Amino acid sequence: MHKGASLPLPPADALSASAALSAHIGRAIDDAGGWLGFDRYMALALYAPGLGYYSGGAAKFGRDARDGSDFITAPELSPYFARTLARQFAPLLAQGLSQVLEFGAGTGRLAADLLLALEQEGQLPERYAIVELSGELRARQQATLATRAPHLAPRVAWLDTLPEHFEGIVVGNEVLDAMPVRLFARSHGRWLERGVARRDSDADASDAAFGFSDRPVAADALPEALHAVAGDHDIVTETHAEAEGFMRAVGTMLTRGAVFLIDYGFPAAEYYHPQRVGGTLMCHYRHHAHPDPFLYPGLQDITAHVNFSGIAHAAADAGLTVAGFASQARFLMNAGITELLMALDPNDTRNFLPAANAVQKLLSEAEMGELFKVIALTRDFDATLPLAGFARGDRSHAL
Ligand SMILES: C[S@@+](CC[C@H](N)C(=O)[O-])C[C@H]1O[C@@H](n2cnc3c(N)ncnc32)[C@H](O)[C@@H]1O
C-alpha cells in the first residue's frame, strides 16, 4: 500500500520538488557507500538548499491543512505567547541587556509580536537580530514585520552567522527540536545505529525511496547518553549532538545575558526512561503526526523531542548557569499570561473567547502546557534581575 495513502496527496509541483530532493539524498547515500546516519538524512530532508523542508517552498506553519500547512507553533497560535515573554524580557532590557537575538524565527510572528509588546512596555530593544538558516523563511519574516510592525522593522537585522560575542537576551522557540538527531536501536541487548539506505521498492511493496538500515556500534563508540538506558530490552531512541553543539556555540557567544529556549522534551531520566521504547521521532504533514520520516522527503517536518539535561550540560560546558527550567504552563502563568488575558473584556465574546481558547491550548496539560518546557541559561547575570517565569515550579533540579 502507498505509505501516505491516508494522508492528503501533495500537488504535482511539490511532488516533483520532493523527487528532486530524493535524487539528491540518493546520491549522498551512494557517495557515502550506501548508508547515511539518520542525522545526515534529517539534515538533508530539512535543510538541503532550495529543496529541504525548511529551505524549500512548503507552507509549514498554519492553523489547519486547508492552507497547506503542517503544524502550528505557540507564537502562531496566540499573540499572548509573545506578550507574556515580553513581560519576562522587559525588566531585563530595563537593566541594560539591550539587544535580543532570535534563532529560527519561523514566519516572524514572535519577532513582530514581541517587539510590539516591548514597545508597549516602554522597553524596546536597540536591535532585534535573527539567525535563520532558511532563505525562504527569512523573506517571510521580512514580510510579516513589514505588515504587523512596519515602524519597528528597521530595528530588525538578519545575521548570516553567529556573532562572535553577544550581550543581551537570546530566544528560540521550537528550534532545538528541528535539529538533526542520530537514531539508535538496542536489539537483543546489542546497540545498533539506525541509519538510512536506499530501498528496493519492488521487494517490500512500498513506494518510499529510502528505509532504515541498522549497523552495529562498538561499545566505545556509543554516545554517553545511552549508557543511562537501563535494562537490556529492545528500544529505539535518539541522541542530540547537533543541538548540544549549538548550545555550546551559543554559550560561547554569550558574554553577558540570558538564553530562553522553549521546546517539547524532558530531562534525561524521563527521555531515556526504559519504558519509552519507541523514541520520540515524529513527522508532521498537513497537521497529521506520524512516525515515517521517508514519506515525501522535503514536504514534511521531521522532529525529535529535546533532552533538556543534554542542553543544560552543554550550556554548562560553555560556562553558562541554568537559571530556570519549568513547564511552559508554569512559566507563562508565572510571567503573567492570565493577567494579560484578564485585561480583555470577557463580555466581548468575539475577542475574548478565541483569545482564551488559544491561551488554554498554551497552558493545558493535554496540549502544550506540560510537554513543552522553558529553560533559561545565563552568564554574568545579576542574580537580583527577576526571572519571574521560574518563581514557582522551577524543575532545574530534575536536569
Ligand atoms: C519548528 S520551526 C519553529 C519556528 C518558529 N520559532 C516558531 O516557533 O514558529 C524551526 C525553525 O528553526 C530553524 N532552525 C533550525 N536549526 C537552526 C539553527 N541552527 N540556527 C537557526 N535556526 C535554525 C528552522 O529554519 C526553522 O525556522
CSV table of C-alpha atoms and ligand atoms in Angstrom, one decimal:
chain,number,residue,atom,x,y,z
A,1,MET,CA,0.0,0.0,0.0
A,2,HIS,CA,1.1,3.6,-0.7
A,3,LYS,CA,2.6,4.8,2.6
A,4,GLY,CA,0.8,8.1,2.7
A,5,ALA,CA,-2.5,6.6,1.4
A,6,SER,CA,-4.4,8.0,4.4
A,7,LEU,CA,-2.8,11.5,4.1
A,8,PRO,CA,-3.7,14.2,1.6
A,9,LEU,CA,-1.7,13.9,-1.7
A,10,PRO,CA,0.7,16.8,-2.4
A,11,PRO,CA,0.2,18.8,-5.6
A,12,ALA,CA,2.3,17.8,-8.6
A,13,ASP,CA,4.9,20.6,-8.3
A,14,ALA,CA,5.5,19.7,-4.7
A,15,LEU,CA,5.9,16.0,-5.7
A,16,SER,CA,8.4,16.9,-8.3
A,17,ALA,CA,10.4,19.0,-5.7
A,18,SER,CA,10.3,16.0,-3.4
A,19,ALA,CA,11.5,13.8,-6.2
A,20,ALA,CA,14.5,16.2,-6.8
A,21,LEU,CA,15.4,16.1,-3.1
A,22,SER,CA,15.1,12.3,-3.1
A,23,ALA,CA,17.5,12.1,-6.0
A,24,HIS,CA,19.9,14.4,-4.1
A,25,ILE,CA,19.6,12.3,-0.9
A,26,GLY,CA,20.1,9.1,-3.0
A,27,ARG,CA,23.4,10.5,-4.4
A,28,ALA,CA,24.5,11.4,-0.9
A,29,ILE,CA,23.8,7.8,0.2
A,30,ASP,CA,25.7,6.4,-2.8
A,31,ASP,CA,28.6,8.8,-2.1
A,32,ALA,CA,28.8,7.6,1.5
A,33,GLY,CA,29.0,3.9,0.4
A,34,GLY,CA,25.3,3.0,0.7
A,35,TRP,CA,24.5,4.2,4.2
A,36,LEU,CA,23.9,7.6,5.9
A,37,GLY,CA,23.5,8.3,9.6
A,38,PHE,CA,19.9,9.4,10.3
A,39,ASP,CA,21.2,12.9,11.3
A,40,ARG,CA,22.6,13.3,7.8
A,41,TYR,CA,19.4,12.2,6.3
A,42,MET,CA,17.4,14.6,8.5
A,43,ALA,CA,19.7,17.5,7.8
A,44,LEU,CA,19.2,17.0,4.0
A,45,ALA,CA,15.5,16.4,4.3
A,46,LEU,CA,15.0,19.6,6.3
A,47,TYR,CA,17.8,21.9,5.1
A,48,ALA,CA,19.2,20.9,1.7
A,49,PRO,CA,19.5,24.3,-0.1
A,50,GLY,CA,16.3,25.1,-2.1
A,51,LEU,CA,14.8,21.6,-1.6
A,52,GLY,CA,14.7,20.8,2.1
A,53,TYR,CA,11.5,21.2,4.1
A,54,TYR,CA,12.7,24.4,5.8
A,55,SER,CA,14.7,25.8,2.8
A,56,GLY,CA,12.1,24.9,0.1
A,57,GLY,CA,8.6,26.3,-0.6
A,58,ALA,CA,6.4,24.2,1.9
A,59,ALA,CA,3.8,26.3,3.7
A,60,LYS,CA,4.8,24.7,7.1
A,61,PHE,CA,3.1,26.9,9.7
A,62,GLY,CA,-0.6,27.4,9.9
A,63,ARG,CA,-3.9,26.6,11.6
A,64,ASP,CA,-5.1,23.7,9.5
A,65,ALA,CA,-4.4,21.6,6.4
A,66,ARG,CA,-6.6,23.7,4.2
A,67,ASP,CA,-3.9,26.3,3.9
A,68,GLY,CA,-1.3,23.6,3.0
A,69,SER,CA,0.4,23.9,6.4
A,70,ASP,CA,1.7,21.1,8.6
A,71,PHE,CA,1.8,22.3,12.2
A,72,ILE,CA,1.2,25.3,14.4
A,73,THR,CA,3.6,26.8,17.0
A,74,ALA,CA,2.9,28.8,20.1
A,75,PRO,CA,3.6,32.3,18.5
A,76,GLU,CA,1.3,31.4,15.6
A,77,LEU,CA,-1.4,30.2,17.9
A,78,SER,CA,-1.7,33.3,20.1
A,79,PRO,CA,0.0,36.7,20.5
A,80,TYR,CA,-0.3,36.2,24.2
A,81,PHE,CA,2.7,33.9,24.0
A,82,ALA,CA,4.9,36.8,22.8
A,83,ARG,CA,3.2,39.3,25.1
A,84,THR,CA,4.0,37.1,28.1
A,85,LEU,CA,7.6,36.6,27.0
A,86,ALA,CA,7.8,40.4,26.7
A,87,ARG,CA,6.8,40.7,30.4
A,88,GLN,CA,9.8,38.4,31.3
A,89,PHE,CA,12.1,40.3,29.0
A,90,ALA,CA,11.1,43.9,29.8
A,91,PRO,CA,12.8,44.1,33.2
A,92,LEU,CA,16.0,42.5,31.8
A,93,LEU,CA,16.0,45.1,29.0
A,94,ALA,CA,15.5,47.8,31.6
A,95,GLN,CA,18.6,46.6,33.4
A,96,GLY,CA,20.8,47.1,30.3
A,97,LEU,CA,20.5,43.8,28.3
A,98,SER,CA,19.5,46.0,25.4
A,99,GLN,CA,19.6,43.6,22.4
A,100,VAL,CA,17.5,40.5,21.5
A,101,LEU,CA,18.7,37.7,19.3
A,102,GLU,CA,16.2,35.1,18.0
A,103,PHE,CA,17.1,31.8,16.4
A,104,GLY,CA,14.9,30.2,13.8
A,105,ALA,CA,12.2,32.8,13.7
A,106,GLY,CA,9.6,30.9,11.5
A,107,THR,CA,7.1,33.3,10.0
A,108,GLY,CA,8.4,36.2,12.1
A,109,ARG,CA,5.3,36.3,14.3
A,110,LEU,CA,7.2,36.0,17.5
A,111,ALA,CA,9.6,38.8,16.5
A,112,ALA,CA,6.8,41.1,15.4
A,113,ASP,CA,4.6,40.5,18.5
A,114,LEU,CA,7.5,40.6,20.9
A,115,LEU,CA,8.6,44.0,19.5
A,116,LEU,CA,5.1,45.4,19.7
A,117,ALA,CA,4.6,44.2,23.3
A,118,LEU,CA,8.0,45.5,24.3
A,119,GLU,CA,7.2,48.9,22.8
A,120,GLN,CA,4.0,48.9,24.9
A,121,GLU,CA,6.1,48.1,28.0
A,122,GLY,CA,8.4,51.0,27.0
A,123,GLN,CA,11.4,48.6,26.7
A,124,LEU,CA,12.1,48.3,23.0
A,125,PRO,CA,15.5,46.6,22.4
A,126,GLU,CA,18.0,48.7,20.5
A,127,ARG,CA,18.3,45.9,18.0
A,128,TYR,CA,16.5,42.6,17.3
A,129,ALA,CA,18.7,40.2,15.4
A,130,ILE,CA,17.5,37.0,13.8
A,131,VAL,CA,19.6,34.0,12.8
A,132,GLU,CA,17.6,31.9,10.3
A,133,LEU,CA,19.0,29.1,8.1
A,134,SER,CA,16.2,29.3,5.6
A,135,GLY,CA,16.2,32.0,2.9
A,136,GLU,CA,12.6,31.3,2.2
A,137,LEU,CA,11.7,31.9,5.9
A,138,ARG,CA,13.9,35.0,6.1
A,139,ALA,CA,11.8,36.5,3.3
A,140,ARG,CA,8.6,35.6,5.1
A,141,GLN,CA,9.9,37.1,8.3
A,142,GLN,CA,10.6,40.3,6.5
A,143,ALA,CA,7.1,40.4,5.1
A,144,THR,CA,5.5,39.7,8.5
A,145,LEU,CA,7.4,42.5,10.1
A,146,ALA,CA,6.6,44.9,7.3
A,147,THR,CA,2.8,44.2,7.8
A,148,ARG,CA,2.5,43.7,11.5
A,149,ALA,CA,5.0,46.1,12.9
A,150,PRO,CA,6.3,48.3,10.0
A,151,HIS,CA,7.6,51.1,12.2
A,152,LEU,CA,9.7,48.6,14.2
A,153,ALA,CA,11.1,46.7,11.2
A,154,PRO,CA,14.2,48.9,10.9
A,155,ARG,CA,15.3,47.6,14.3
A,156,VAL,CA,15.5,44.0,12.9
A,157,ALA,CA,18.7,42.7,11.4
A,158,TRP,CA,19.3,39.2,9.9
A,159,LEU,CA,22.6,37.7,10.6
A,160,ASP,CA,24.3,35.0,8.3
A,161,THR,CA,26.4,33.6,11.1
A,162,LEU,CA,26.6,33.7,14.9
A,163,PRO,CA,28.2,36.9,16.1
A,164,GLU,CA,31.4,36.3,17.9
A,165,HIS,CA,30.1,38.0,21.0
A,166,PHE,CA,26.6,38.9,22.1
A,167,GLU,CA,25.3,40.7,25.2
A,168,GLY,CA,21.6,40.6,25.7
A,169,ILE,CA,18.6,38.2,25.5
A,170,VAL,CA,18.6,35.1,23.3
A,171,VAL,CA,15.4,33.4,22.4
A,172,GLY,CA,14.4,30.3,20.4
A,173,ASN,CA,11.0,28.7,20.1
A,174,GLU,CA,10.9,25.1,18.7
A,175,VAL,CA,14.4,25.4,17.3
A,176,LEU,CA,16.1,22.6,19.1
A,177,ASP,CA,13.5,20.0,18.0
A,178,ALA,CA,14.3,20.9,14.4
A,179,MET,CA,18.0,19.9,14.7
A,180,PRO,CA,19.1,16.6,13.3
A,181,VAL,CA,19.4,13.6,15.7
A,182,ARG,CA,21.1,10.3,15.5
A,183,LEU,CA,19.0,7.2,16.0
A,184,PHE,CA,20.0,4.1,17.9
A,185,ALA,CA,18.2,0.8,18.4
A,186,ARG,CA,19.0,-1.8,21.0
A,187,SER,CA,18.1,-5.2,19.8
A,188,HIS,CA,18.7,-8.4,21.8
A,189,GLY,CA,20.9,-6.4,24.1
A,190,ARG,CA,23.1,-5.0,21.4
A,191,TRP,CA,23.2,-1.4,20.3
A,192,LEU,CA,22.9,-0.6,16.6
A,193,GLU,CA,23.0,2.8,14.9
A,194,ARG,CA,19.8,3.2,12.8
A,195,GLY,CA,20.7,5.0,9.5
A,196,VAL,CA,19.2,5.3,6.1
A,197,ALA,CA,19.8,3.3,2.9
A,198,ARG,CA,18.1,3.1,-0.5
A,199,ARG,CA,15.2,0.7,-0.5
A,200,ASP,CA,14.4,-1.8,-3.1
A,201,SER,CA,10.8,-0.8,-3.7
A,202,ASP,CA,9.8,-4.0,-5.6
A,203,ALA,CA,10.9,-6.1,-2.6
A,204,ASP,CA,8.6,-4.6,0.0
A,205,ALA,CA,5.7,-3.1,-1.9
A,206,SER,CA,6.4,0.4,-0.5
A,207,ASP,CA,7.0,3.3,-2.8
A,208,ALA,CA,9.4,5.1,-0.4
A,209,ALA,CA,12.8,5.5,-1.9
A,210,PHE,CA,14.6,5.0,1.5
A,211,GLY,CA,14.3,2.9,4.5
A,212,PHE,CA,16.0,2.3,7.9
A,213,SER,CA,19.2,0.3,7.9
A,214,ASP,CA,20.9,-0.7,11.2
A,215,ARG,CA,24.6,-1.0,11.8
A,216,PRO,CA,26.4,-2.4,14.9
A,217,VAL,CA,28.0,0.2,17.1
A,218,ALA,CA,31.2,-0.6,19.0
A,219,ALA,CA,30.7,-0.2,22.8
A,220,ASP,CA,33.3,2.5,23.0
A,221,ALA,CA,31.6,4.5,20.2
A,222,LEU,CA,28.2,4.5,21.9
A,223,PRO,CA,27.1,8.1,22.8
A,224,GLU,CA,27.4,8.7,26.5
A,225,ALA,CA,23.7,9.5,26.9
A,226,LEU,CA,22.8,5.9,26.0
A,227,HIS,CA,24.8,4.4,28.9
A,228,ALA,CA,21.9,5.6,31.0
A,229,VAL,CA,19.3,3.5,29.3
A,230,ALA,CA,18.6,0.8,31.9
A,231,GLY,CA,17.8,-2.9,31.1
A,232,ASP,CA,18.6,-4.9,28.0
A,233,HIS,CA,15.2,-4.9,26.3
A,234,ASP,CA,14.6,-3.7,22.8
A,235,ILE,CA,14.4,0.1,22.5
A,236,VAL,CA,14.8,2.8,19.9
A,237,THR,CA,15.9,6.3,20.9
A,238,GLU,CA,17.8,9.4,19.8
A,239,THR,CA,20.9,11.4,20.6
A,240,HIS,CA,21.3,15.1,20.1
A,241,ALA,CA,24.9,16.0,19.3
A,242,GLU,CA,23.8,18.8,16.9
A,243,ALA,CA,21.5,20.6,19.4
A,244,GLU,CA,24.2,20.2,22.1
A,245,GLY,CA,26.9,21.7,19.8
A,246,PHE,CA,24.5,24.5,19.0
A,247,MET,CA,24.1,25.2,22.7
A,248,ARG,CA,27.8,25.2,23.3
A,249,ALA,CA,28.2,27.7,20.4
A,250,VAL,CA,25.5,30.0,21.8
A,251,GLY,CA,27.0,29.7,25.3
A,252,THR,CA,30.5,30.7,23.9
A,253,MET,CA,28.9,33.6,22.1
A,254,LEU,CA,27.1,35.0,25.1
A,255,THR,CA,29.3,37.3,27.1
A,256,ARG,CA,26.5,38.5,29.3
A,257,GLY,CA,22.8,37.9,29.4
A,258,ALA,CA,20.2,35.1,29.3
A,259,VAL,CA,19.1,32.5,26.8
A,260,PHE,CA,15.5,31.3,26.8
A,261,LEU,CA,14.7,28.1,24.8
A,262,ILE,CA,11.2,26.8,24.6
A,263,ASP,CA,10.5,23.3,23.2
A,264,TYR,CA,9.0,19.9,23.8
A,265,GLY,CA,11.0,17.4,25.7
A,266,PHE,CA,12.2,16.1,29.0
A,267,PRO,CA,15.1,15.8,31.4
A,268,ALA,CA,17.4,12.8,30.5
A,269,ALA,CA,15.9,10.5,33.2
A,270,GLU,CA,12.5,10.8,31.5
A,271,TYR,CA,13.8,10.9,28.0
A,272,TYR,CA,15.8,7.7,28.4
A,273,HIS,CA,13.3,6.0,30.7
A,274,PRO,CA,13.3,2.3,30.0
A,275,GLN,CA,9.6,2.4,29.2
A,276,ARG,CA,10.0,5.0,26.4
A,277,VAL,CA,10.8,2.1,24.0
A,278,GLY,CA,9.8,3.8,20.7
A,279,GLY,CA,11.8,7.1,21.0
A,280,THR,CA,10.4,10.5,20.1
A,281,LEU,CA,11.0,10.8,16.3
A,282,MET,CA,7.9,12.4,14.8
A,283,CYS,CA,6.9,13.8,11.5
A,284,HIS,CA,4.2,16.4,10.7
A,285,TYR,CA,2.4,16.6,7.4
A,286,ARG,CA,-0.8,18.5,7.0
A,287,HIS,CA,-1.5,18.5,10.7
A,288,HIS,CA,-1.1,14.7,10.9
A,289,ALA,CA,1.6,13.5,13.3
A,290,HIS,CA,3.1,10.2,12.1
A,291,PRO,CA,6.4,8.3,12.6
A,292,ASP,CA,7.5,7.8,8.9
A,293,PRO,CA,10.5,10.1,8.0
A,294,PHE,CA,10.6,8.7,4.5
A,295,LEU,CA,7.2,10.0,3.4
A,296,TYR,CA,7.5,12.8,0.8
A,297,PRO,CA,11.1,14.0,1.7
A,298,GLY,CA,11.2,17.8,1.8
A,299,LEU,CA,7.4,18.1,2.2
A,300,GLN,CA,7.0,17.2,5.8
A,301,ASP,CA,8.6,18.3,9.1
A,302,ILE,CA,10.8,15.8,11.0
A,303,THR,CA,11.4,16.4,14.7
A,304,ALA,CA,12.6,14.8,17.9
A,305,HIS,CA,11.9,15.8,21.5
A,306,VAL,CA,14.7,17.7,23.3
A,307,ASN,CA,16.8,16.1,26.0
A,308,PHE,CA,17.0,19.2,28.3
A,309,SER,CA,19.7,17.6,30.5
A,310,GLY,CA,22.0,17.4,27.5
A,311,ILE,CA,21.2,21.0,26.7
A,312,ALA,CA,21.9,22.1,30.3
A,313,HIS,CA,25.2,20.1,30.3
A,314,ALA,CA,26.3,21.6,27.0
A,315,ALA,CA,25.5,25.1,28.3
A,316,ALA,CA,27.5,24.4,31.5
A,317,ASP,CA,30.4,23.3,29.3
A,318,ALA,CA,30.4,26.7,27.8
A,319,GLY,CA,30.2,28.4,31.2
A,320,LEU,CA,26.5,29.2,31.4
A,321,THR,CA,24.4,28.7,34.5
A,322,VAL,CA,20.9,27.1,34.5
A,323,ALA,CA,18.7,29.9,35.8
A,324,GLY,CA,15.4,28.0,35.5
A,325,PHE,CA,13.6,25.1,33.9
A,326,ALA,CA,9.8,24.9,34.0
A,327,SER,CA,6.8,23.6,32.1
A,328,GLN,CA,5.5,26.1,29.5
A,329,ALA,CA,2.3,26.4,31.5
A,330,ARG,CA,4.2,27.3,34.7
A,331,PHE,CA,6.4,29.7,33.0
A,332,LEU,CA,3.6,31.6,31.2
A,333,MET,CA,1.4,31.7,34.3
A,334,ASN,CA,4.3,32.9,36.5
A,335,ALA,CA,5.1,35.5,33.9
A,336,GLY,CA,1.6,36.8,33.9
A,337,ILE,CA,-0.3,35.4,31.0
A,338,THR,CA,-3.6,35.2,33.0
A,339,GLU,CA,-3.4,38.9,34.0
A,340,LEU,CA,-2.8,39.8,30.3
A,341,LEU,CA,-5.9,37.8,29.3
A,342,MET,CA,-8.0,39.3,32.1
A,343,ALA,CA,-7.4,42.8,30.7
A,344,LEU,CA,-9.7,41.7,27.9
A,345,ASP,CA,-13.4,42.2,28.5
A,346,PRO,CA,-15.0,38.8,29.0
A,347,ASN,CA,-18.3,40.1,27.8
A,348,ASP,CA,-16.7,41.0,24.4
A,349,THR,CA,-17.1,37.4,23.4
A,350,ARG,CA,-16.0,37.9,19.8
A,351,ASN,CA,-12.5,38.8,21.0
A,352,PHE,CA,-12.3,37.2,24.4
A,353,LEU,CA,-13.4,33.6,23.5
A,354,PRO,CA,-10.8,33.0,20.7
A,355,ALA,CA,-8.1,34.6,22.8
A,356,ALA,CA,-9.0,32.5,25.9
A,357,ASN,CA,-9.2,29.3,23.8
A,358,ALA,CA,-5.8,29.8,22.3
A,359,VAL,CA,-4.2,30.6,25.7
A,360,GLN,CA,-5.9,27.5,27.1
A,361,LYS,CA,-4.0,25.4,24.4
A,362,LEU,CA,-0.7,27.0,25.5
A,363,LEU,CA,-1.5,26.1,29.1
A,364,SER,CA,-3.4,22.9,29.1
A,365,GLU,CA,-1.6,19.8,30.3
A,366,ALA,CA,-3.3,17.8,27.5
A,367,GLU,CA,-1.9,20.2,24.8
A,368,MET,CA,1.2,22.3,25.1
A,369,GLY,CA,1.3,23.2,28.8
A,370,GLU,CA,3.2,20.2,30.2
A,371,LEU,CA,5.1,18.7,27.3
A,372,PHE,CA,6.7,22.0,26.3
A,373,LYS,CA,9.3,23.4,28.7
A,374,VAL,CA,11.2,26.6,29.1
A,375,ILE,CA,14.9,26.6,30.0
A,376,ALA,CA,16.9,29.7,30.9
A,377,LEU,CA,20.7,29.8,30.8
A,378,THR,CA,22.6,32.8,31.9
A,379,ARG,CA,26.1,34.3,32.1
A,380,ASP,CA,27.4,37.1,34.2
A,381,PHE,CA,23.8,37.7,35.2
A,382,ASP,CA,22.8,39.9,38.1
A,383,ALA,CA,21.1,37.4,40.5
A,384,THR,CA,18.8,40.2,41.5
A,385,LEU,CA,17.4,40.5,38.0
A,386,PRO,CA,13.9,39.0,38.2
A,387,LEU,CA,13.2,35.8,36.3
A,388,ALA,CA,9.5,35.8,37.2
A,389,GLY,CA,8.8,32.9,34.8
A,390,PHE,CA,10.5,30.5,37.3
A,391,ALA,CA,9.2,32.0,40.5
A,392,ARG,CA,7.2,28.8,41.2
A,393,GLY,CA,7.5,25.3,39.9
A,394,ASP,CA,11.2,25.5,38.9
A,395,ARG,CA,12.4,22.0,38.0
A,396,SER,CA,16.1,22.7,37.4
A,397,HIS,CA,16.9,20.0,40.0
A,398,ALA,CA,15.5,17.4,37.6
A,399,LEU,CA,18.1,18.1,34.8
B,1,LIG,C1,9.7,24.4,14.0
B,1,LIG,S1,10.4,25.8,13.3
B,1,LIG,C2,10.0,27.0,14.6
B,1,LIG,C3,9.8,28.4,14.0
B,1,LIG,C4,9.4,29.5,15.0
B,1,LIG,N1,10.4,29.7,16.0
B,1,LIG,C5,8.1,29.2,15.6
B,1,LIG,O1,8.0,29.0,16.8
B,1,LIG,O2,7.1,29.3,14.9
B,1,LIG,C6,12.1,25.6,13.5
B,1,LIG,C7,12.9,26.7,13.0
B,1,LIG,O3,14.3,26.6,13.4
B,1,LIG,C8,15.2,27.0,12.4
B,1,LIG,N2,16.5,26.4,12.7
B,1,LIG,C9,16.9,25.1,12.8
B,1,LIG,N3,18.2,25.0,13.1
B,1,LIG,C10,18.6,26.3,13.3
B,1,LIG,C11,19.9,26.8,13.6
B,1,LIG,N4,21.0,26.1,13.8
B,1,LIG,N5,20.0,28.2,13.6
B,1,LIG,C12,19.0,28.9,13.4
B,1,LIG,N6,17.7,28.5,13.0
B,1,LIG,C13,17.6,27.1,13.0
B,1,LIG,C14,14.4,26.5,11.2
B,1,LIG,O4,14.9,27.0,10.0
B,1,LIG,C15,13.0,27.0,11.5
B,1,LIG,O5,12.8,28.3,11.2
